[in-house]
Amino acid sequence: RDAADRTRGCSWSHISVLQEAQRRVEGKRECNILVLEDNIDVSPRLSSDTLAAVREYVTDPAAGPRDMVHLAYIMYVPGLRVERTSGARERIVRLLCTPDSVLGTTAYLVTRSGLDALLAEHARHGYSHGDAIPNVMARLFPESRYAASPMPFHRAAGIKSLVNAQLDNLRAILFLPTFYTAWERLLVGSGLSTSVLFPALVGSFAVTAVASTGSLVSALLAEARGEDVNLLLPAASALIAIPSLIVIFYGLALAPKPQTAAAPRESLSEGRP
């Protein structure tokens, strides 16, 4: 643990594990290194079929180039698009990313090519303040990361962050199985980027909040006049839409700034392998 710079401590813990792995697989052309952080939790959608599909995929030499396979990843990031893979690999998806698609490091497999690329990048540039290891992965592997679908693991909702504690309350909501499984289904099923889905979601909640609030006010006025009205539907719609908007804007207010060459952004992810 690095009390002076916790992002650096997180990054160096991953780098040290990867360096040890590189020493152990020296001379091997192919390898798959499994890294698990101490903030991992099991998804309710975990299945032996998914794990078997991951094993088959990472050991298949004909599967094509890949640098990482995530067993858990953060889906609430900009610029992320989840693409179904062709053929019979229905439980493997491709993660198409921008430099701001910081997917986290809770549970992942890194291949020989990914391992060498990460450590070569570290040897060239070392650590820059605030540039967490998930940020480096996002820049290095925009099109060569894959994931199990559905995710067999996820970041535990109740574990506090060592890096950016200001997001703990938001994480406690977003990493609940109810939320992340619904968002995962939407991402995989639609094939749309989060940069499209987020605005659409905000817009739909805003329209619902305004309409349901207006309906609720009208119903309350009608009831005050002695009319027989149903308050349940507008009240329920308002109770869902308004808190959802509050959570979204709270997350936007706390979200790290986009990465730039001068000031790489901090990551939503943290934890140590």
Short mmCIF file of C-alpha atoms in Angstrom, two decimals:
data_model
loop_
_atom_site.label_atom_id
_atom_site.label_comp_id
_atom_site.label_asym_id
_atom_site.label_seq_id
_atom_site.Cartn_x
_atom_site.Cartn_y
_atom_site.Cartn_z
CA ARG A 1 0.00 0.00 0.00
CA ASP A 2 1.30 3.45 -0.99
CA ALA A 3 -0.20 6.00 1.41
CA ALA A 4 1.41 8.91 -0.43
CA ASP A 5 -0.13 8.01 -3.81
CA ARG A 6 -2.75 5.26 -3.69
CA THR A 7 -3.23 5.21 -7.46
CA ARG A 8 0.49 4.56 -7.79
CA GLY A 9 0.25 1.80 -5.18
CA CYS A 10 -2.55 0.13 -7.13
CA SER A 11 -0.64 0.39 -10.40
CA TRP A 12 2.61 -0.90 -8.99
CA SER A 13 0.87 -3.85 -7.34
CA HIS A 14 -0.39 -4.95 -10.76
CA ILE A 15 2.95 -4.28 -12.42
CA SER A 16 4.80 -6.30 -9.79
CA VAL A 17 2.43 -9.25 -10.26
CA LEU A 18 2.84 -9.05 -14.05
CA GLN A 19 6.63 -8.84 -13.73
CA GLU A 20 6.65 -11.94 -11.55
CA ALA A 21 4.41 -13.70 -14.08
CA GLN A 22 6.75 -12.70 -16.90
CA ARG A 23 9.70 -14.24 -15.06
CA ARG A 24 7.80 -17.47 -14.50
CA VAL A 25 6.73 -17.86 -18.14
CA GLU A 26 10.07 -16.86 -19.60
CA GLY A 27 10.68 -18.75 -22.82
CA LYS A 28 7.00 -19.57 -23.41
CA ARG A 29 5.42 -18.17 -26.56
CA GLU A 30 1.86 -18.42 -25.24
CA CYS A 31 0.45 -17.97 -21.74
CA ASN A 32 -2.62 -16.68 -19.93
CA ILE A 33 -2.08 -14.90 -16.62
CA LEU A 34 -5.09 -14.66 -14.28
CA VAL A 35 -5.14 -11.60 -12.00
CA LEU A 36 -7.79 -11.18 -9.27
CA GLU A 37 -8.10 -8.20 -6.95
CA ASP A 38 -9.15 -8.32 -3.32
CA ASN A 39 -12.40 -6.42 -4.10
CA ILE A 40 -13.89 -9.22 -6.19
CA ASP A 41 -17.38 -10.64 -5.76
CA VAL A 42 -19.26 -13.42 -7.54
CA SER A 43 -21.98 -12.49 -10.00
CA PRO A 44 -25.39 -14.16 -9.62
CA ARG A 45 -25.06 -15.00 -13.34
CA LEU A 46 -21.90 -17.08 -12.82
CA SER A 47 -22.12 -20.39 -14.66
CA SER A 48 -19.78 -23.26 -15.45
CA ASP A 49 -20.67 -22.86 -19.14
CA THR A 50 -19.31 -19.31 -19.17
CA LEU A 51 -16.06 -20.32 -17.45
CA ALA A 52 -15.67 -23.24 -19.85
CA ALA A 53 -16.19 -20.90 -22.80
CA VAL A 54 -13.47 -18.57 -21.48
CA ARG A 55 -11.06 -21.48 -21.06
CA GLU A 56 -11.76 -22.73 -24.55
CA TYR A 57 -11.34 -19.25 -26.01
CA VAL A 58 -8.02 -18.35 -24.37
CA THR A 59 -6.47 -21.74 -25.24
CA ASP A 60 -7.62 -21.78 -28.86
CA PRO A 61 -4.71 -20.72 -31.13
CA ALA A 62 -7.17 -20.05 -33.95
CA ALA A 63 -9.20 -17.56 -31.91
CA GLY A 64 -7.30 -14.57 -33.29
CA PRO A 65 -5.25 -11.83 -31.61
CA ARG A 66 -6.30 -10.77 -28.13
CA ASP A 67 -4.43 -9.04 -25.32
CA MET A 68 -6.86 -9.32 -22.41
CA VAL A 69 -10.03 -11.14 -21.41
CA HIS A 70 -12.01 -9.50 -18.60
CA LEU A 71 -13.92 -11.68 -16.17
CA ALA A 72 -15.26 -8.48 -14.62
CA TYR A 73 -15.28 -4.96 -15.97
CA ILE A 74 -16.80 -1.56 -15.29
CA MET A 75 -19.55 -0.84 -17.79
CA TYR A 76 -20.41 2.71 -16.68
CA VAL A 77 -17.61 4.36 -18.65
CA PRO A 78 -17.70 6.58 -21.76
CA GLY A 79 -16.90 5.29 -25.20
CA LEU A 80 -17.43 1.59 -24.48
CA ARG A 81 -19.15 -0.61 -27.04
CA VAL A 82 -19.71 -4.33 -26.50
CA GLU A 83 -19.67 -6.38 -29.68
CA ARG A 84 -20.85 -9.97 -30.03
CA THR A 85 -18.23 -12.27 -31.49
CA SER A 86 -18.93 -14.27 -34.61
CA GLY A 87 -19.41 -17.99 -34.78
CA ALA A 88 -20.29 -20.17 -31.83
CA ARG A 89 -18.65 -18.00 -29.14
CA GLU A 90 -21.87 -16.57 -27.75
CA ARG A 91 -20.36 -16.24 -24.26
CA ILE A 92 -17.40 -14.13 -25.42
CA VAL A 93 -17.81 -10.46 -26.37
CA ARG A 94 -15.37 -7.91 -27.73
CA LEU A 95 -14.82 -4.65 -25.83
CA LEU A 96 -14.27 -1.70 -28.16
CA CYS A 97 -12.90 1.22 -26.19
CA THR A 98 -11.67 4.81 -26.20
CA PRO A 99 -8.88 6.03 -23.89
CA ASP A 100 -11.62 6.96 -21.39
CA SER A 101 -13.11 3.46 -21.33
CA VAL A 102 -11.41 2.58 -18.05
CA LEU A 103 -12.78 -0.91 -17.46
CA GLY A 104 -11.11 -1.70 -14.15
CA THR A 105 -8.90 -4.55 -13.05
CA THR A 106 -11.06 -6.58 -10.67
CA ALA A 107 -10.61 -9.85 -12.59
CA TYR A 108 -8.82 -10.37 -15.88
CA LEU A 109 -6.71 -12.69 -17.98
CA VAL A 110 -3.76 -11.20 -19.84
CA THR A 111 -2.16 -13.05 -22.74
CA ARG A 112 1.50 -13.18 -23.70
CA SER A 113 1.13 -10.24 -26.08
CA GLY A 114 -0.80 -8.20 -23.52
CA LEU A 115 1.69 -8.99 -20.78
CA ASP A 116 4.66 -7.95 -22.89
CA ALA A 117 2.92 -4.76 -24.08
CA LEU A 118 2.01 -3.63 -20.56
CA LEU A 119 5.48 -4.23 -19.18
CA ALA A 120 7.16 -2.62 -22.20
CA GLU A 121 4.98 0.46 -21.68
CA HIS A 122 5.94 0.53 -18.02
CA ALA A 123 9.63 0.19 -18.91
CA ARG A 124 9.35 3.13 -21.34
CA HIS A 125 7.33 5.54 -19.25
CA GLY A 126 7.07 4.25 -15.70
CA TYR A 127 4.25 5.71 -13.62
CA SER A 128 2.77 9.17 -14.15
CA HIS A 129 0.78 10.77 -11.33
CA GLY A 130 -2.89 9.78 -11.52
CA ASP A 131 -2.36 7.42 -14.45
CA ALA A 132 -3.78 4.21 -13.03
CA ILE A 133 -3.16 0.82 -14.61
CA PRO A 134 -6.71 0.61 -16.09
CA ASN A 135 -6.03 3.89 -17.92
CA VAL A 136 -2.88 2.40 -19.45
CA MET A 137 -4.82 -0.68 -20.56
CA ALA A 138 -7.47 1.52 -22.17
CA ARG A 139 -4.86 3.32 -24.24
CA LEU A 140 -2.89 0.22 -25.23
CA PHE A 141 -5.79 -2.12 -26.07
CA PRO A 142 -8.66 -0.18 -27.69
CA GLU A 143 -9.78 -3.14 -29.85
CA SER A 144 -8.00 -6.21 -28.45
CA ARG A 145 -9.85 -6.81 -25.20
CA TYR A 146 -12.60 -9.35 -24.75
CA ALA A 147 -14.87 -10.39 -21.90
CA ALA A 148 -16.96 -13.23 -20.61
CA SER A 149 -20.67 -12.73 -21.15
CA PRO A 150 -22.38 -12.65 -18.79
CA MET A 151 -19.69 -11.48 -16.39
CA PRO A 152 -18.90 -14.23 -13.88
CA PHE A 153 -17.47 -11.76 -11.35
CA HIS A 154 -17.81 -8.09 -10.47
CA ARG A 155 -16.42 -5.46 -8.18
CA ALA A 156 -17.96 -5.83 -4.72
CA ALA A 157 -20.40 -3.01 -4.01
CA GLY A 158 -19.60 -2.67 -0.32
CA ILE A 159 -15.80 -2.54 -0.38
CA LYS A 160 -14.37 0.96 0.12
CA SER A 161 -11.98 2.43 -2.38
CA LEU A 162 -8.28 2.91 -1.68
CA VAL A 163 -7.96 5.31 -4.61
CA ASN A 164 -11.03 7.53 -5.04
CA ALA A 165 -13.22 7.27 -1.96
CA GLN A 166 -15.49 10.09 -3.17
CA LEU A 167 -17.14 7.53 -5.46
CA ASP A 168 -17.87 4.96 -2.74
CA ASN A 169 -21.54 5.91 -2.30
CA LEU A 170 -22.11 5.81 -6.05
CA ARG A 171 -20.36 2.45 -6.37
CA ALA A 172 -22.54 1.02 -3.62
CA ILE A 173 -25.49 1.58 -5.97
CA LEU A 174 -24.00 0.93 -9.39
CA PHE A 175 -22.33 -2.35 -8.43
CA LEU A 176 -25.48 -3.93 -7.05
CA PRO A 177 -26.40 -6.98 -9.16
CA THR A 178 -29.79 -5.48 -10.07
CA PHE A 179 -28.13 -2.49 -11.73
CA TYR A 180 -25.09 -3.97 -13.43
CA THR A 181 -26.88 -7.03 -14.84
CA ALA A 182 -29.57 -4.83 -16.40
CA TRP A 183 -26.93 -2.50 -17.88
CA GLU A 184 -24.87 -5.45 -19.13
CA ARG A 185 -27.90 -6.91 -20.93
CA LEU A 186 -28.57 -3.51 -22.52
CA LEU A 187 -24.96 -3.05 -23.66
CA VAL A 188 -24.63 -6.54 -25.13
CA GLY A 189 -28.11 -6.67 -26.57
CA SER A 190 -28.09 -3.25 -28.23
CA GLY A 191 -24.48 -3.15 -29.43
CA LEU A 192 -24.58 0.63 -28.86
CA SER A 193 -21.83 2.68 -27.27
CA THR A 194 -22.24 3.98 -23.75
CA SER A 195 -21.76 7.43 -25.29
CA VAL A 196 -25.10 6.87 -27.03
CA LEU A 197 -26.87 4.95 -24.28
CA PHE A 198 -26.05 7.36 -21.44
CA PRO A 199 -27.61 10.45 -23.10
CA ALA A 200 -30.60 8.40 -24.21
CA LEU A 201 -31.07 7.09 -20.67
CA VAL A 202 -30.78 10.56 -19.15
CA GLY A 203 -33.23 11.94 -21.68
CA SER A 204 -35.78 9.21 -21.06
CA PHE A 205 -35.56 9.65 -17.30
CA ALA A 206 -35.88 13.44 -17.67
CA VAL A 207 -38.99 13.13 -19.85
CA THR A 208 -40.49 10.54 -17.49
CA ALA A 209 -39.72 12.69 -14.44
CA VAL A 210 -41.34 15.79 -15.95
CA ALA A 211 -44.37 13.91 -17.26
CA SER A 212 -44.94 11.88 -14.10
CA THR A 213 -44.50 14.93 -11.86
CA GLY A 214 -47.01 16.85 -13.98
CA SER A 215 -49.45 13.94 -13.86
CA LEU A 216 -49.01 13.62 -10.10
CA VAL A 217 -49.68 17.32 -9.54
CA SER A 218 -52.77 17.17 -11.76
CA ALA A 219 -54.02 14.08 -9.93
CA LEU A 220 -53.49 15.73 -6.53
CA LEU A 221 -55.41 18.81 -7.65
CA ALA A 222 -58.21 16.63 -9.00
CA GLU A 223 -58.36 14.71 -5.72
CA ALA A 224 -58.52 18.00 -3.83
CA ARG A 225 -61.58 18.88 -5.89
CA GLY A 226 -63.20 15.64 -4.79
CA GLU A 227 -62.64 13.70 -7.97
CA ASP A 228 -61.88 9.97 -7.90
CA VAL A 229 -58.33 9.63 -9.29
CA ASN A 230 -55.58 7.01 -9.29
CA LEU A 231 -52.41 8.42 -7.71
CA LEU A 232 -50.43 5.17 -7.75
CA LEU A 233 -49.11 5.22 -11.33
CA PRO A 234 -47.86 8.85 -11.49
CA ALA A 235 -46.43 8.58 -7.98
CA ALA A 236 -44.59 5.35 -8.81
CA SER A 237 -43.20 6.82 -12.05
CA ALA A 238 -41.96 9.92 -10.25
CA LEU A 239 -40.38 7.85 -7.46
CA ILE A 240 -38.41 5.85 -10.04
CA ALA A 241 -37.43 8.60 -12.48
CA ILE A 242 -36.45 11.40 -10.09
CA PRO A 243 -34.06 9.36 -7.86
CA SER A 244 -32.56 7.80 -10.99
CA LEU A 245 -31.81 11.25 -12.39
CA ILE A 246 -30.26 12.27 -9.08
CA VAL A 247 -27.96 9.21 -9.12
CA ILE A 248 -26.92 9.91 -12.73
CA PHE A 249 -26.11 13.58 -12.13
CA TYR A 250 -24.34 12.71 -8.88
CA GLY A 251 -22.15 10.31 -10.83
CA LEU A 252 -21.48 12.88 -13.56
CA ALA A 253 -20.48 15.46 -10.96
CA LEU A 254 -17.94 13.10 -9.37
CA ALA A 255 -16.68 11.41 -12.53
CA PRO A 256 -12.97 11.84 -13.29
CA LYS A 257 -12.08 14.19 -16.13
CA PRO A 258 -11.36 12.76 -19.59
CA GLN A 259 -7.79 11.71 -20.26
CA THR A 260 -5.49 14.11 -22.03
CA ALA A 261 -1.84 13.89 -22.87
CA ALA A 262 -0.99 16.36 -20.12
CA ALA A 263 -3.28 15.17 -17.42
CA PRO A 264 -4.36 11.50 -17.54
CA ARG A 265 -7.48 10.90 -15.58
CA GLU A 266 -8.00 8.79 -12.51
CA SER A 267 -9.89 5.57 -12.79
CA LEU A 268 -13.15 4.38 -11.30
CA SER A 269 -11.33 1.20 -10.50
CA GLU A 270 -9.07 0.39 -7.64
CA GLY A 271 -7.94 -2.59 -5.69
CA ARG A 272 -4.86 -4.71 -5.38
CA PRO A 273 -4.18 -8.13 -6.86
#
